[in-house]
mmCIF file of C-alpha atoms and ligand atoms in Angstrom:
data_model
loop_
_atom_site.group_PDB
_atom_site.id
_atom_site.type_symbol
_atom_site.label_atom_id
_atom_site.label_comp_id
_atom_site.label_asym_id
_atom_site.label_seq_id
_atom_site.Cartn_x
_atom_site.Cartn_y
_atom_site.Cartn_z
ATOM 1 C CA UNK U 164 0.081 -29.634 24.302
ATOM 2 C CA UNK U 165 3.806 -30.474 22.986
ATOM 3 C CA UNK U 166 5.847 -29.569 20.335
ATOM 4 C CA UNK U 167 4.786 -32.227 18.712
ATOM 5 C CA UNK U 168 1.026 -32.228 19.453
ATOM 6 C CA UNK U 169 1.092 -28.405 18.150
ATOM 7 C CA UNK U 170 2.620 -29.432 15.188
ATOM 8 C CA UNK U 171 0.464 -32.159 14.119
ATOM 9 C CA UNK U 172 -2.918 -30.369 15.794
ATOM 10 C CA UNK U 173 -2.279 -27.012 13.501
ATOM 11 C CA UNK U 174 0.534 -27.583 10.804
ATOM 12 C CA UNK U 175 0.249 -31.024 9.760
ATOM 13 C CA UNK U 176 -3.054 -30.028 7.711
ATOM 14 C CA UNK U 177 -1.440 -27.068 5.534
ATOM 15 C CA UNK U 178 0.615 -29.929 4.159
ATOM 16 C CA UNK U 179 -2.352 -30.804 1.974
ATOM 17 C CA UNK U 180 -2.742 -27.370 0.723
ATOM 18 C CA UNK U 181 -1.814 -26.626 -2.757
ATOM 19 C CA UNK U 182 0.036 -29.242 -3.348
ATOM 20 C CA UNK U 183 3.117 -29.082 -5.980
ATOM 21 C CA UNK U 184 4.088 -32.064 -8.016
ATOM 22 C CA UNK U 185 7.600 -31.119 -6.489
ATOM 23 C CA UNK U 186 7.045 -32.152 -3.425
ATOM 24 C CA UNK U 187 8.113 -35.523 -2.721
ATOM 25 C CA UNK U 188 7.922 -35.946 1.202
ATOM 26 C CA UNK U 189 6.623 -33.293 3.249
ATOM 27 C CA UNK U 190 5.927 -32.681 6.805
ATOM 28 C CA UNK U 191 7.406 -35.709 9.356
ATOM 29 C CA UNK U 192 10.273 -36.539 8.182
ATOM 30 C CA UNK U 193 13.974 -34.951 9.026
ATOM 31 C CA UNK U 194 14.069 -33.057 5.821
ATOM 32 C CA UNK U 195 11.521 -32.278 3.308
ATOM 33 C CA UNK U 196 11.977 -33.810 0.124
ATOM 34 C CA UNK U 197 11.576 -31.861 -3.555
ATOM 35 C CA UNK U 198 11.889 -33.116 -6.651
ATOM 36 C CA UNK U 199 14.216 -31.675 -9.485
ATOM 37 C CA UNK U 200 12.497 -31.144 -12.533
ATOM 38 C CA UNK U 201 14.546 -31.127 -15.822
ATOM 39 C CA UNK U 202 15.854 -27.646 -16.824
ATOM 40 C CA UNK U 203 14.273 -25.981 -14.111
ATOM 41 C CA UNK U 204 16.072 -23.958 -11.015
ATOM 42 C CA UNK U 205 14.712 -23.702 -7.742
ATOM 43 C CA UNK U 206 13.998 -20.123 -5.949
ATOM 44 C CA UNK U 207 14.413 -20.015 -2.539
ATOM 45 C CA UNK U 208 14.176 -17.173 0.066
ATOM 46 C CA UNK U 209 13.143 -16.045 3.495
ATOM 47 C CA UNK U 210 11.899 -13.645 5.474
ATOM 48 C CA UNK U 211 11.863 -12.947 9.401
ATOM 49 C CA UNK U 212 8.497 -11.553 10.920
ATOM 50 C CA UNK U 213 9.365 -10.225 14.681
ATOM 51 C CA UNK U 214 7.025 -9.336 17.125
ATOM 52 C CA UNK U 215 7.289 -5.668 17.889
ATOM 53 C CA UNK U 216 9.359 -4.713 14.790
ATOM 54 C CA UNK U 217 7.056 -6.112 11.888
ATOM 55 C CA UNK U 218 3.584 -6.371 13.872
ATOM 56 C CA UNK U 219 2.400 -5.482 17.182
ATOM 57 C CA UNK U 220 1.606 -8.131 20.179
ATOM 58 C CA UNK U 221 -1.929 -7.770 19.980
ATOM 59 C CA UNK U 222 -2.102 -8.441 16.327
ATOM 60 C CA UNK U 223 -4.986 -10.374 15.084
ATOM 61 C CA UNK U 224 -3.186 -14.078 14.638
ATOM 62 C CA UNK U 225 -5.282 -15.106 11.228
ATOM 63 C CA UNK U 226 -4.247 -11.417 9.467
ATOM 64 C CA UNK U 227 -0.528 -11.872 10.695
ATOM 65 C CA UNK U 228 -0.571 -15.556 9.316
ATOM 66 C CA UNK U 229 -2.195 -14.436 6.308
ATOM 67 C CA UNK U 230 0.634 -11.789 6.024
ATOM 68 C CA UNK U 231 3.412 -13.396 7.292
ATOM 69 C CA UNK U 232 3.174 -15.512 4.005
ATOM 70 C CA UNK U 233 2.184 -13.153 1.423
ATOM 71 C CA UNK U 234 5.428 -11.125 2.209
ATOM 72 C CA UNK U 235 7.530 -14.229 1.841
ATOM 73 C CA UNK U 236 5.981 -15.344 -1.861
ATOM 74 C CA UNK U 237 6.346 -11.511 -3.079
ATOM 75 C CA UNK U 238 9.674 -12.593 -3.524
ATOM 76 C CA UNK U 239 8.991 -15.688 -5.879
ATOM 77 C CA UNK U 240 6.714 -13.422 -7.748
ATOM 78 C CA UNK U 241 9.549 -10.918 -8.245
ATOM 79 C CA UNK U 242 11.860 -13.684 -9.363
ATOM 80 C CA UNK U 243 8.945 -14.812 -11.968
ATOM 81 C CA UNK U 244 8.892 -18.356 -9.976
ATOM 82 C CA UNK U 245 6.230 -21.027 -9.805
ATOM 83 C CA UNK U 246 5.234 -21.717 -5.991
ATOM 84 C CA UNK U 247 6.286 -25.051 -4.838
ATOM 85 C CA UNK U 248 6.160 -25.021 -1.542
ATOM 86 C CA UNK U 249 7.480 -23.321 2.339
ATOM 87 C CA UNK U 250 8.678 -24.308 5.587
ATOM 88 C CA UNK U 251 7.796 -21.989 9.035
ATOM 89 C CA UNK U 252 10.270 -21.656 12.277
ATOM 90 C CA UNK U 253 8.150 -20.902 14.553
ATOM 91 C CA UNK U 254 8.819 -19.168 18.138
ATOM 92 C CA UNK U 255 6.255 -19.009 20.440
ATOM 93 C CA UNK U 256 5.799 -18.028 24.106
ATOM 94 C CA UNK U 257 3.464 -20.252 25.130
ATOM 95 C CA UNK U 258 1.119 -22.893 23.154
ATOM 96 C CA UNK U 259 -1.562 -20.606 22.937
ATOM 97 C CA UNK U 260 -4.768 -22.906 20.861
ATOM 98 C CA UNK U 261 -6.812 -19.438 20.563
ATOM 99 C CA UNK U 262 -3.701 -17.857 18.832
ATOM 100 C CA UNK U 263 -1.963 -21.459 16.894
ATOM 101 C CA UNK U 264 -5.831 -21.880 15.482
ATOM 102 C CA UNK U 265 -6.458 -18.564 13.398
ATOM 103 C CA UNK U 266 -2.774 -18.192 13.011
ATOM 104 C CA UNK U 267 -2.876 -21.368 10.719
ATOM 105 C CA UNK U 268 -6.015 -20.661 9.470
ATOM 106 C CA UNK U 269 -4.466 -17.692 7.744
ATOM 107 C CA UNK U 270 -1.259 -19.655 6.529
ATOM 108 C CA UNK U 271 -3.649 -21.750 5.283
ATOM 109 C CA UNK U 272 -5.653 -18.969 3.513
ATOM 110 C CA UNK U 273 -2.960 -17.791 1.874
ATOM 111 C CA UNK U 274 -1.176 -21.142 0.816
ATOM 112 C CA UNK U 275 -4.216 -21.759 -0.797
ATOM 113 C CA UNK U 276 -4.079 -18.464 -2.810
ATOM 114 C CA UNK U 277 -0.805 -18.622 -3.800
ATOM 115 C CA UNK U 278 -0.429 -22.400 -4.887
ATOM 116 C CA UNK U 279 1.476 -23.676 -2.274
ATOM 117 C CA UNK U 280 2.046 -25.904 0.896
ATOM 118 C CA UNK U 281 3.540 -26.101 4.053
ATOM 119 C CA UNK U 282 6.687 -28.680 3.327
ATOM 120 C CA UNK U 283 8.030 -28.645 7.208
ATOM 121 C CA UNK U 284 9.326 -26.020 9.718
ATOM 122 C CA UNK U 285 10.975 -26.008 13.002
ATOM 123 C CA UNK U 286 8.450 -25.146 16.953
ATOM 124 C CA UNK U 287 10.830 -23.307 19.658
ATOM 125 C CA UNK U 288 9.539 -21.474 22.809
ATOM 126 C CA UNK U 289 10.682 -17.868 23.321
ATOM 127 C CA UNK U 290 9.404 -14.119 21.952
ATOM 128 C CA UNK U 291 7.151 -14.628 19.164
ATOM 129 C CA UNK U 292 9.121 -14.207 15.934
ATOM 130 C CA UNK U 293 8.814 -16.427 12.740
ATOM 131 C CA UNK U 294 10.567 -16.971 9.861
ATOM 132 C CA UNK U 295 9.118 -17.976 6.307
ATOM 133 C CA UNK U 296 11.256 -19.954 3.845
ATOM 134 C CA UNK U 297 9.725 -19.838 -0.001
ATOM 135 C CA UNK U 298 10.646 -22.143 -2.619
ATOM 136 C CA UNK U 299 9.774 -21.742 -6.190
ATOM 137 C CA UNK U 300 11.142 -22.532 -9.277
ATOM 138 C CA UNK U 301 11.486 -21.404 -13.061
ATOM 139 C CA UNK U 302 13.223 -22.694 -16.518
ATOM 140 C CA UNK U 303 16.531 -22.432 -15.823
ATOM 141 C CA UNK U 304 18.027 -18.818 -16.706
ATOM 142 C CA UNK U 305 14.627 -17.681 -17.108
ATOM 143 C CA UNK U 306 14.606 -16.123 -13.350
ATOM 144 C CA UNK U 307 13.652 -12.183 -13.497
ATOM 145 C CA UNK U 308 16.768 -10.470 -11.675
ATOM 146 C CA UNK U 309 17.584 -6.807 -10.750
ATOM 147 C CA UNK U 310 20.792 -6.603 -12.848
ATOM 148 C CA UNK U 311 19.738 -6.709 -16.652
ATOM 149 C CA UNK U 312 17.742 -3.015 -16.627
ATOM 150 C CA UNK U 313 18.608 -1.330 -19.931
ATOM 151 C CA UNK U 314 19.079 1.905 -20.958
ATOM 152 C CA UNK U 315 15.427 2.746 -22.441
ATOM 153 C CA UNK U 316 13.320 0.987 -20.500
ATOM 154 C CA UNK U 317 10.462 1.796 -19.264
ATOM 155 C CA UNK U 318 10.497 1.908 -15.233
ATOM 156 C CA UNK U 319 6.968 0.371 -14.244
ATOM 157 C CA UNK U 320 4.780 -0.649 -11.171
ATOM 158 C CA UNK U 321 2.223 -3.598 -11.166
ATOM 159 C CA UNK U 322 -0.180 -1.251 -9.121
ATOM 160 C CA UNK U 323 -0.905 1.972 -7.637
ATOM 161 C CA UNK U 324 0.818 2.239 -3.947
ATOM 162 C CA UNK U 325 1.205 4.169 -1.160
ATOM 163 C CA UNK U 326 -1.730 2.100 -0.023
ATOM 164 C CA UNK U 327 0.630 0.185 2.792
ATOM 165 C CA UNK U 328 1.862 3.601 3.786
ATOM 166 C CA UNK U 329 -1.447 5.003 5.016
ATOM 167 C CA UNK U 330 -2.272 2.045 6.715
ATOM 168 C CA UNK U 331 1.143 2.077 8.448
ATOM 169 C CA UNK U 332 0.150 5.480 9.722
ATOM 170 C CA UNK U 333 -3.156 4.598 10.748
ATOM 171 C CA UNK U 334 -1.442 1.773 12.607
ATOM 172 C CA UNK U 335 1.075 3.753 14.571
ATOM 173 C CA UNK U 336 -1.605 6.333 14.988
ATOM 174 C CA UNK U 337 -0.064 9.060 12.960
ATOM 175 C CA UNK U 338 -3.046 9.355 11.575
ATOM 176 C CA UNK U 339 -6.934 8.946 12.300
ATOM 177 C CA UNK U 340 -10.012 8.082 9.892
ATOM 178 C CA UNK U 341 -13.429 6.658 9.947
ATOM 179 C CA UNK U 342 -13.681 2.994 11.405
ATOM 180 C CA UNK U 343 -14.986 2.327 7.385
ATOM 181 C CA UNK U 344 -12.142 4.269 5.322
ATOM 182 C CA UNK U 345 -9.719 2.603 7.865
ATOM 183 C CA UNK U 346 -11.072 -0.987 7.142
ATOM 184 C CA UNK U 347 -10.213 -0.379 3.557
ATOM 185 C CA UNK U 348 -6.536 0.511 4.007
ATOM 186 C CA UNK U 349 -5.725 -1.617 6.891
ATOM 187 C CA UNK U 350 -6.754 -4.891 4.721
ATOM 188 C CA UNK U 351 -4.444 -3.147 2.173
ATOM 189 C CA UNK U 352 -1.576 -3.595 4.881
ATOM 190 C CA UNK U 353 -2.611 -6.767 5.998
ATOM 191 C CA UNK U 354 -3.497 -8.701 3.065
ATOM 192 C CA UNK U 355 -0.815 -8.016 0.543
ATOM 193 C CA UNK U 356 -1.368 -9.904 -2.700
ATOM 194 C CA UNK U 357 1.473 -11.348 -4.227
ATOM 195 C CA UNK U 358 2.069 -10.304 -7.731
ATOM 196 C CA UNK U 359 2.769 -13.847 -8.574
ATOM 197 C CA UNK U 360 0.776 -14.177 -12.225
ATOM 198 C CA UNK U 361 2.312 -10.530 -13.186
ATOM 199 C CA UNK U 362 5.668 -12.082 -12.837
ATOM 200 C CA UNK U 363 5.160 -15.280 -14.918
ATOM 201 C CA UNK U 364 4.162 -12.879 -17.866
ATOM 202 C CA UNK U 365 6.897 -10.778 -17.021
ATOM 203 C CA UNK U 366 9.111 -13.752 -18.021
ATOM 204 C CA UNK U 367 11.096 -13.357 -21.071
ATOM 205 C CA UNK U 368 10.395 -9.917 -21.336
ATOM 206 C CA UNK U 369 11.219 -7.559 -18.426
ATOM 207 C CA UNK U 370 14.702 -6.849 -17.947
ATOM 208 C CA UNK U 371 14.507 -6.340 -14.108
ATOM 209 C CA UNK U 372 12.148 -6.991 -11.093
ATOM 210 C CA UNK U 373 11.988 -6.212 -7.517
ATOM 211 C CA UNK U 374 8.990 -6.104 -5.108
ATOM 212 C CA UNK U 375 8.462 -3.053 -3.450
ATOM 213 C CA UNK U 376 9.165 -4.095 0.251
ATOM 214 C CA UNK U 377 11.020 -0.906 1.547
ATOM 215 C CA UNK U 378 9.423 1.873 -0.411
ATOM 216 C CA UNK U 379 9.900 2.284 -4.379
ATOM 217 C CA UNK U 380 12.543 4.647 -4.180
ATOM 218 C CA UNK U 381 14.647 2.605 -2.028
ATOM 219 C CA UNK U 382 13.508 -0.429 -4.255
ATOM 220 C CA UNK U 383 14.372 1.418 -7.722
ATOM 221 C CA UNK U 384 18.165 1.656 -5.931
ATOM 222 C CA UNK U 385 18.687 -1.876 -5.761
ATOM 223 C CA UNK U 386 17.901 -1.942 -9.375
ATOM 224 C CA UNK U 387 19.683 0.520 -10.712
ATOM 225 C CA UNK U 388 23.246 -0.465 -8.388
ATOM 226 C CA UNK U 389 22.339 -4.438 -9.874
ATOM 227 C CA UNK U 390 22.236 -2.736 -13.251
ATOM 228 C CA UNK U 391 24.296 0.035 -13.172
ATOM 229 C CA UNK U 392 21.807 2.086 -14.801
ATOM 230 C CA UNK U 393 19.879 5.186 -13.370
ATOM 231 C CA UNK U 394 16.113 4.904 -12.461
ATOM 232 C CA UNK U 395 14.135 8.172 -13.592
ATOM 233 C CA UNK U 396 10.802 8.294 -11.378
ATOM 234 C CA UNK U 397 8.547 10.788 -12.821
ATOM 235 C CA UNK U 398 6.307 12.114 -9.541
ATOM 236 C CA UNK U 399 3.753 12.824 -11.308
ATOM 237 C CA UNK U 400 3.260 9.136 -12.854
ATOM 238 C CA UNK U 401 2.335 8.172 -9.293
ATOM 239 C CA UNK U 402 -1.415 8.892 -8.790
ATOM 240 C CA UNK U 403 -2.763 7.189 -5.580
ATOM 241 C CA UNK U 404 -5.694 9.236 -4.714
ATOM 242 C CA UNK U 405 -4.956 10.360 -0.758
ATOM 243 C CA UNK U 406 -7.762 9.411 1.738
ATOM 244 C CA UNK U 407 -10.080 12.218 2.809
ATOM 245 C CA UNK U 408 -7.974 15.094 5.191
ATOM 246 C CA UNK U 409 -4.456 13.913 3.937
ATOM 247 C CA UNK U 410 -2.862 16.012 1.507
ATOM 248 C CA UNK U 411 -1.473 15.203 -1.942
ATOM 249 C CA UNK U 412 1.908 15.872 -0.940
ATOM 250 C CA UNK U 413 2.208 13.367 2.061
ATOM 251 C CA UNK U 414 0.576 10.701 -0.118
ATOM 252 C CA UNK U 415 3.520 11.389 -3.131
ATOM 253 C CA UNK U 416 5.855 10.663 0.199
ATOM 254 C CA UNK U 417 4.288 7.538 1.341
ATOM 255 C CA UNK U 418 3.583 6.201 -2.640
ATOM 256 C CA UNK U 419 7.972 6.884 -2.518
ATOM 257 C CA UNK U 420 9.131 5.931 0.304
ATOM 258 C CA UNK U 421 6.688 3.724 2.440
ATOM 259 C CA UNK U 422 7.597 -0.131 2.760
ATOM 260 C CA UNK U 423 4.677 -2.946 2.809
ATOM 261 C CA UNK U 424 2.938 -2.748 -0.635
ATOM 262 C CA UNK U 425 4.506 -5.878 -2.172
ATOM 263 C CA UNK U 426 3.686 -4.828 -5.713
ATOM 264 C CA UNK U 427 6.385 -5.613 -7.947
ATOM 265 C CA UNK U 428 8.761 -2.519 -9.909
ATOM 266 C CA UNK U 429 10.087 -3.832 -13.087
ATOM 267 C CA UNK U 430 12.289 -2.349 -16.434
ATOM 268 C CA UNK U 431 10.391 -3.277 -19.478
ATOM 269 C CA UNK U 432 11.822 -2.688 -23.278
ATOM 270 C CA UNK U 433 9.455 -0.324 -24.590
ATOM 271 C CA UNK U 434 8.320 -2.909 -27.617
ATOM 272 C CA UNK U 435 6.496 -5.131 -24.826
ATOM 273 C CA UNK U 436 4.804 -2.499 -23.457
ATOM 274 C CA UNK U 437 1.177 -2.394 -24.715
ATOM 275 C CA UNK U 438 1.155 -6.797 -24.424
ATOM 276 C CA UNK U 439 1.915 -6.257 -20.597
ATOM 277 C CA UNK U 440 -0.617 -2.982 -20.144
ATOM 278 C CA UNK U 441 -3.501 -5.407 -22.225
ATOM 279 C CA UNK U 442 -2.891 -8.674 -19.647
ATOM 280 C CA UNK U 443 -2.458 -6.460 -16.763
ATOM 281 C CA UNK U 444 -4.544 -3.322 -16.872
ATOM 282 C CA UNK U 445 -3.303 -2.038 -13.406
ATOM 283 C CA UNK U 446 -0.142 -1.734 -14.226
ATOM 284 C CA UNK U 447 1.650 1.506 -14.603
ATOM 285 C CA UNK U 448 4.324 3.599 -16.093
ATOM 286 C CA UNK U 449 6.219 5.583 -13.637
ATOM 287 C CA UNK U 450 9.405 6.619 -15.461
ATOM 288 C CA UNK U 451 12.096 5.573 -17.213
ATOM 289 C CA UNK U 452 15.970 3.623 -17.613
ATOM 290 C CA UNK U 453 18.809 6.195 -18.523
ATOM 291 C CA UNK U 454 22.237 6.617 -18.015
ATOM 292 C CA UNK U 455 23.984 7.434 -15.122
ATOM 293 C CA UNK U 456 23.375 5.547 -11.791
ATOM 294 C CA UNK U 457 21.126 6.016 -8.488
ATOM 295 C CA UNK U 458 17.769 7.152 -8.894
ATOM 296 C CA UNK U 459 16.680 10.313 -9.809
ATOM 297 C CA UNK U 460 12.575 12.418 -9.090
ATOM 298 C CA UNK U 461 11.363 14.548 -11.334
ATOM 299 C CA UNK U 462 8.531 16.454 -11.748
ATOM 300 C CA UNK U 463 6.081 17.324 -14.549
ATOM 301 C CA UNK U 464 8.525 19.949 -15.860
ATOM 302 C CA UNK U 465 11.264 17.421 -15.402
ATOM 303 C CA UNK U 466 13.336 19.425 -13.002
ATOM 304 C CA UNK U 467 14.749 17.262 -10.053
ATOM 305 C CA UNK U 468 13.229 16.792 -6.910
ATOM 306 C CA UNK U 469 15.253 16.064 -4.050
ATOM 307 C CA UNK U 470 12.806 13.569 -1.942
ATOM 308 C CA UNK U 471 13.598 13.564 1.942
ATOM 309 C CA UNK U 472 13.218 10.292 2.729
ATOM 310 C CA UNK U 473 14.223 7.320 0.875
ATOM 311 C CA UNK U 474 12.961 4.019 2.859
ATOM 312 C CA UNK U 475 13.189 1.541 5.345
ATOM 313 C CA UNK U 476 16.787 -0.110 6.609
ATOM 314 C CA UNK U 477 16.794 -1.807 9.653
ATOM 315 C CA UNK U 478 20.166 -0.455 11.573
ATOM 316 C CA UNK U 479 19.958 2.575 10.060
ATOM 317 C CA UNK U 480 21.816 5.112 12.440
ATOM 318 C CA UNK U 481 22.644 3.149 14.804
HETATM 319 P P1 ADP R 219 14.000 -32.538 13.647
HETATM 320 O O1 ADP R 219 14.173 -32.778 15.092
HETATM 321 O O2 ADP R 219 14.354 -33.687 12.778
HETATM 322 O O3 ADP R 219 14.622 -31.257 13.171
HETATM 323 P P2 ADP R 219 11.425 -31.698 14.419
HETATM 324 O O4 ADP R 219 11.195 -32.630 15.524
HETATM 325 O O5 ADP R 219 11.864 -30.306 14.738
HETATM 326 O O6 ADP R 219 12.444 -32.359 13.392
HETATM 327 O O7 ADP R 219 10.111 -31.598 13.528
HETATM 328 C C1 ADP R 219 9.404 -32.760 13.149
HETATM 329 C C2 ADP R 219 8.765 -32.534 11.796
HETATM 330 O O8 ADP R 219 7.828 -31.485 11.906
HETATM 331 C C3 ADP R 219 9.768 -32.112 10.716
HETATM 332 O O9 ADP R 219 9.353 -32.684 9.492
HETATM 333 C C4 ADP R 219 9.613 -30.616 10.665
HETATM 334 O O10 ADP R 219 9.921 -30.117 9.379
HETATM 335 C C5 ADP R 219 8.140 -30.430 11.018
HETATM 336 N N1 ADP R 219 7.870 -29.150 11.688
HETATM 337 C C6 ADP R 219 8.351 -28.675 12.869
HETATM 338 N N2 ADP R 219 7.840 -27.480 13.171
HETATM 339 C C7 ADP R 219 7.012 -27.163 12.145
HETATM 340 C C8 ADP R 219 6.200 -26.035 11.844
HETATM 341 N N3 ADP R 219 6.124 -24.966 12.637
HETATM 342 N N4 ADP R 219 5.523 -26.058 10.689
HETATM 343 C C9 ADP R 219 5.600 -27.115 9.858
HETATM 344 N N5 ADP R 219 6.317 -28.202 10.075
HETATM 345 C C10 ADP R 219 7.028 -28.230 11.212
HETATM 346 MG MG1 MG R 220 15.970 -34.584 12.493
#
């Protein structure tokens, strides 16, 4: 099977997925083609997967596809963008059918649940490594950024986490539970579900969003630096309950400081509140804008808590 074989056997079909009025030419051609729709700005970003560093060789090809994507469109969601469309450069040491076939299957999975389609890519032989490009777009200006936070907001989370965190463990086998309580978490890690309807409400009326992709405290610092603002987490806002033998404390770390959840962390003016909490029940209040910069934990007395470990940067200490 060739390059081009491959691409037509496996990649070719998610073309059809989802498909965006924006999309003018797709797969085939030397570019993609999109359509610019009056007022609107496009949203682009992407995100590198490589083996070894983001998933292990013997991961199971459909979950990593499934994955792979989900972790590219958490960005659109945190920029409050319709999904148009994505393009996948692809590395690959061999044509491998038994891999290619539930690797695209889980693309595929997750283009369909997200509302988009596979616009083009590029195929290259070497260690496995692949890199996701997103676009989206919203009403021009109308983008959700992490540089308007305002003193007095409320800092918020779309859902509970620390869920990614415990699977991560479980993965790197820092930690050991029933085949059943494992199932749950692991699907937590491996299906992420990008908060993409939370951040077309958020539209209009949150004053900054991120998705949590390096741990919330970590996160919360890009905010507050874009907004020049400090972030107040209140620990005890952040109720994930731990899985049977691990203890409170060392899920408070992982719901700080563990990567992978892809739920989005937003600044929202008080006022809209209680029309955010009625459309989206899960989400939750974990502290709050004030002035200063950085982020600061507190805890239910509201003394400071110095964490020990803020979150994920590749190169760090080296
Ligand atoms: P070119 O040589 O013009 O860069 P290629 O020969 O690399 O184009 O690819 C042919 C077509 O297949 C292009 O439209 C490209 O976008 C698409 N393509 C290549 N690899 C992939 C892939 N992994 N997924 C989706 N489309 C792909
Ligand atoms: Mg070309």
């Amino acid at each position: 099977m060739d390059e081009f074989e491959l691409i037509r056997r496996y990649f070719v079909p998610l073309g059809l997925t989802g498909v965006s009025e924006s999309v003018a030419l797709g797969i085939g051609d030397d570019c993609a083609l999109l359509d610019s729709q009056m007022g609107r700005q496009w949203t682009v970003s992407c995100d590198t997967l490589v083996c070894g560093r983001h998933f292990p060789l013997e991961s199971d090809p459909f979950l990593l596809g499934q994955r792979a994507l989900a972790v590219a469109v958490s960005d659109l969601a945190a920029m409050g963008a319709d999904p148009v469309g994505f393009m996948l450069a692809l590395t690959l040491p061999q044509a491998d059918p038994d891999w290619l076939q539930p690797f695209a299957r889980g693309l595929a999975q997750m283009a369909r649940q997200c509302g988009l389609c596979l616009i083009g890519g590029d195929t290259t032989r070497g260690p496995l490594a692949m890199t996701l490009t997103v676009f989206g777009s919203t009403p021009v200006g109308k983008a959700l950024r992490r540089d308007g936070a305002q003193i007095g907001d409320c800092l918020c989370i779309g859902e509970a986490l620390g869920e990614a965190g415990v699977a991560l463990a479980l993965l790197d086998g820092r930690l050991h539970l029933s085949a059943e309580q494992s199932a749950y978490w692991l699907d937590r890690y491996w299906r992420p579900s990008p908060q993409l309807a939370l951040g077309l409400l958020l539209r209009d009326k949150a004053t900054a969003v991120i998705d949590v992709s390096d741990g919330l405290l970590a996160d919360c610092e890009h905010i507050a630096t874009a907004s020049g603002v400090m972030l107040v987490v209140e620990q005890n806002q952040l109720t994930t309950q731990p899985p049977h033998g691990v203890d409170n404390r060392q899920m408070l770390e992982w719901q700080m400081s563990a990567g992978d959840d892809y739920v989005l962390a937003f600044t929202l003016p008080p006022r809209h509140l209680e029309e955010i909490r009625q459309a989206w029940p899960s989400m939750q209040v974990i502290g709050r804008v004030e002035t200063g910069l950085g982020v600061r934990v507190i805890d239910a007395q509201g003394n400071r808590v110095e964490p020990a470990y803020k979150g994920y940067r590749h190169f760090m200490a080296e």
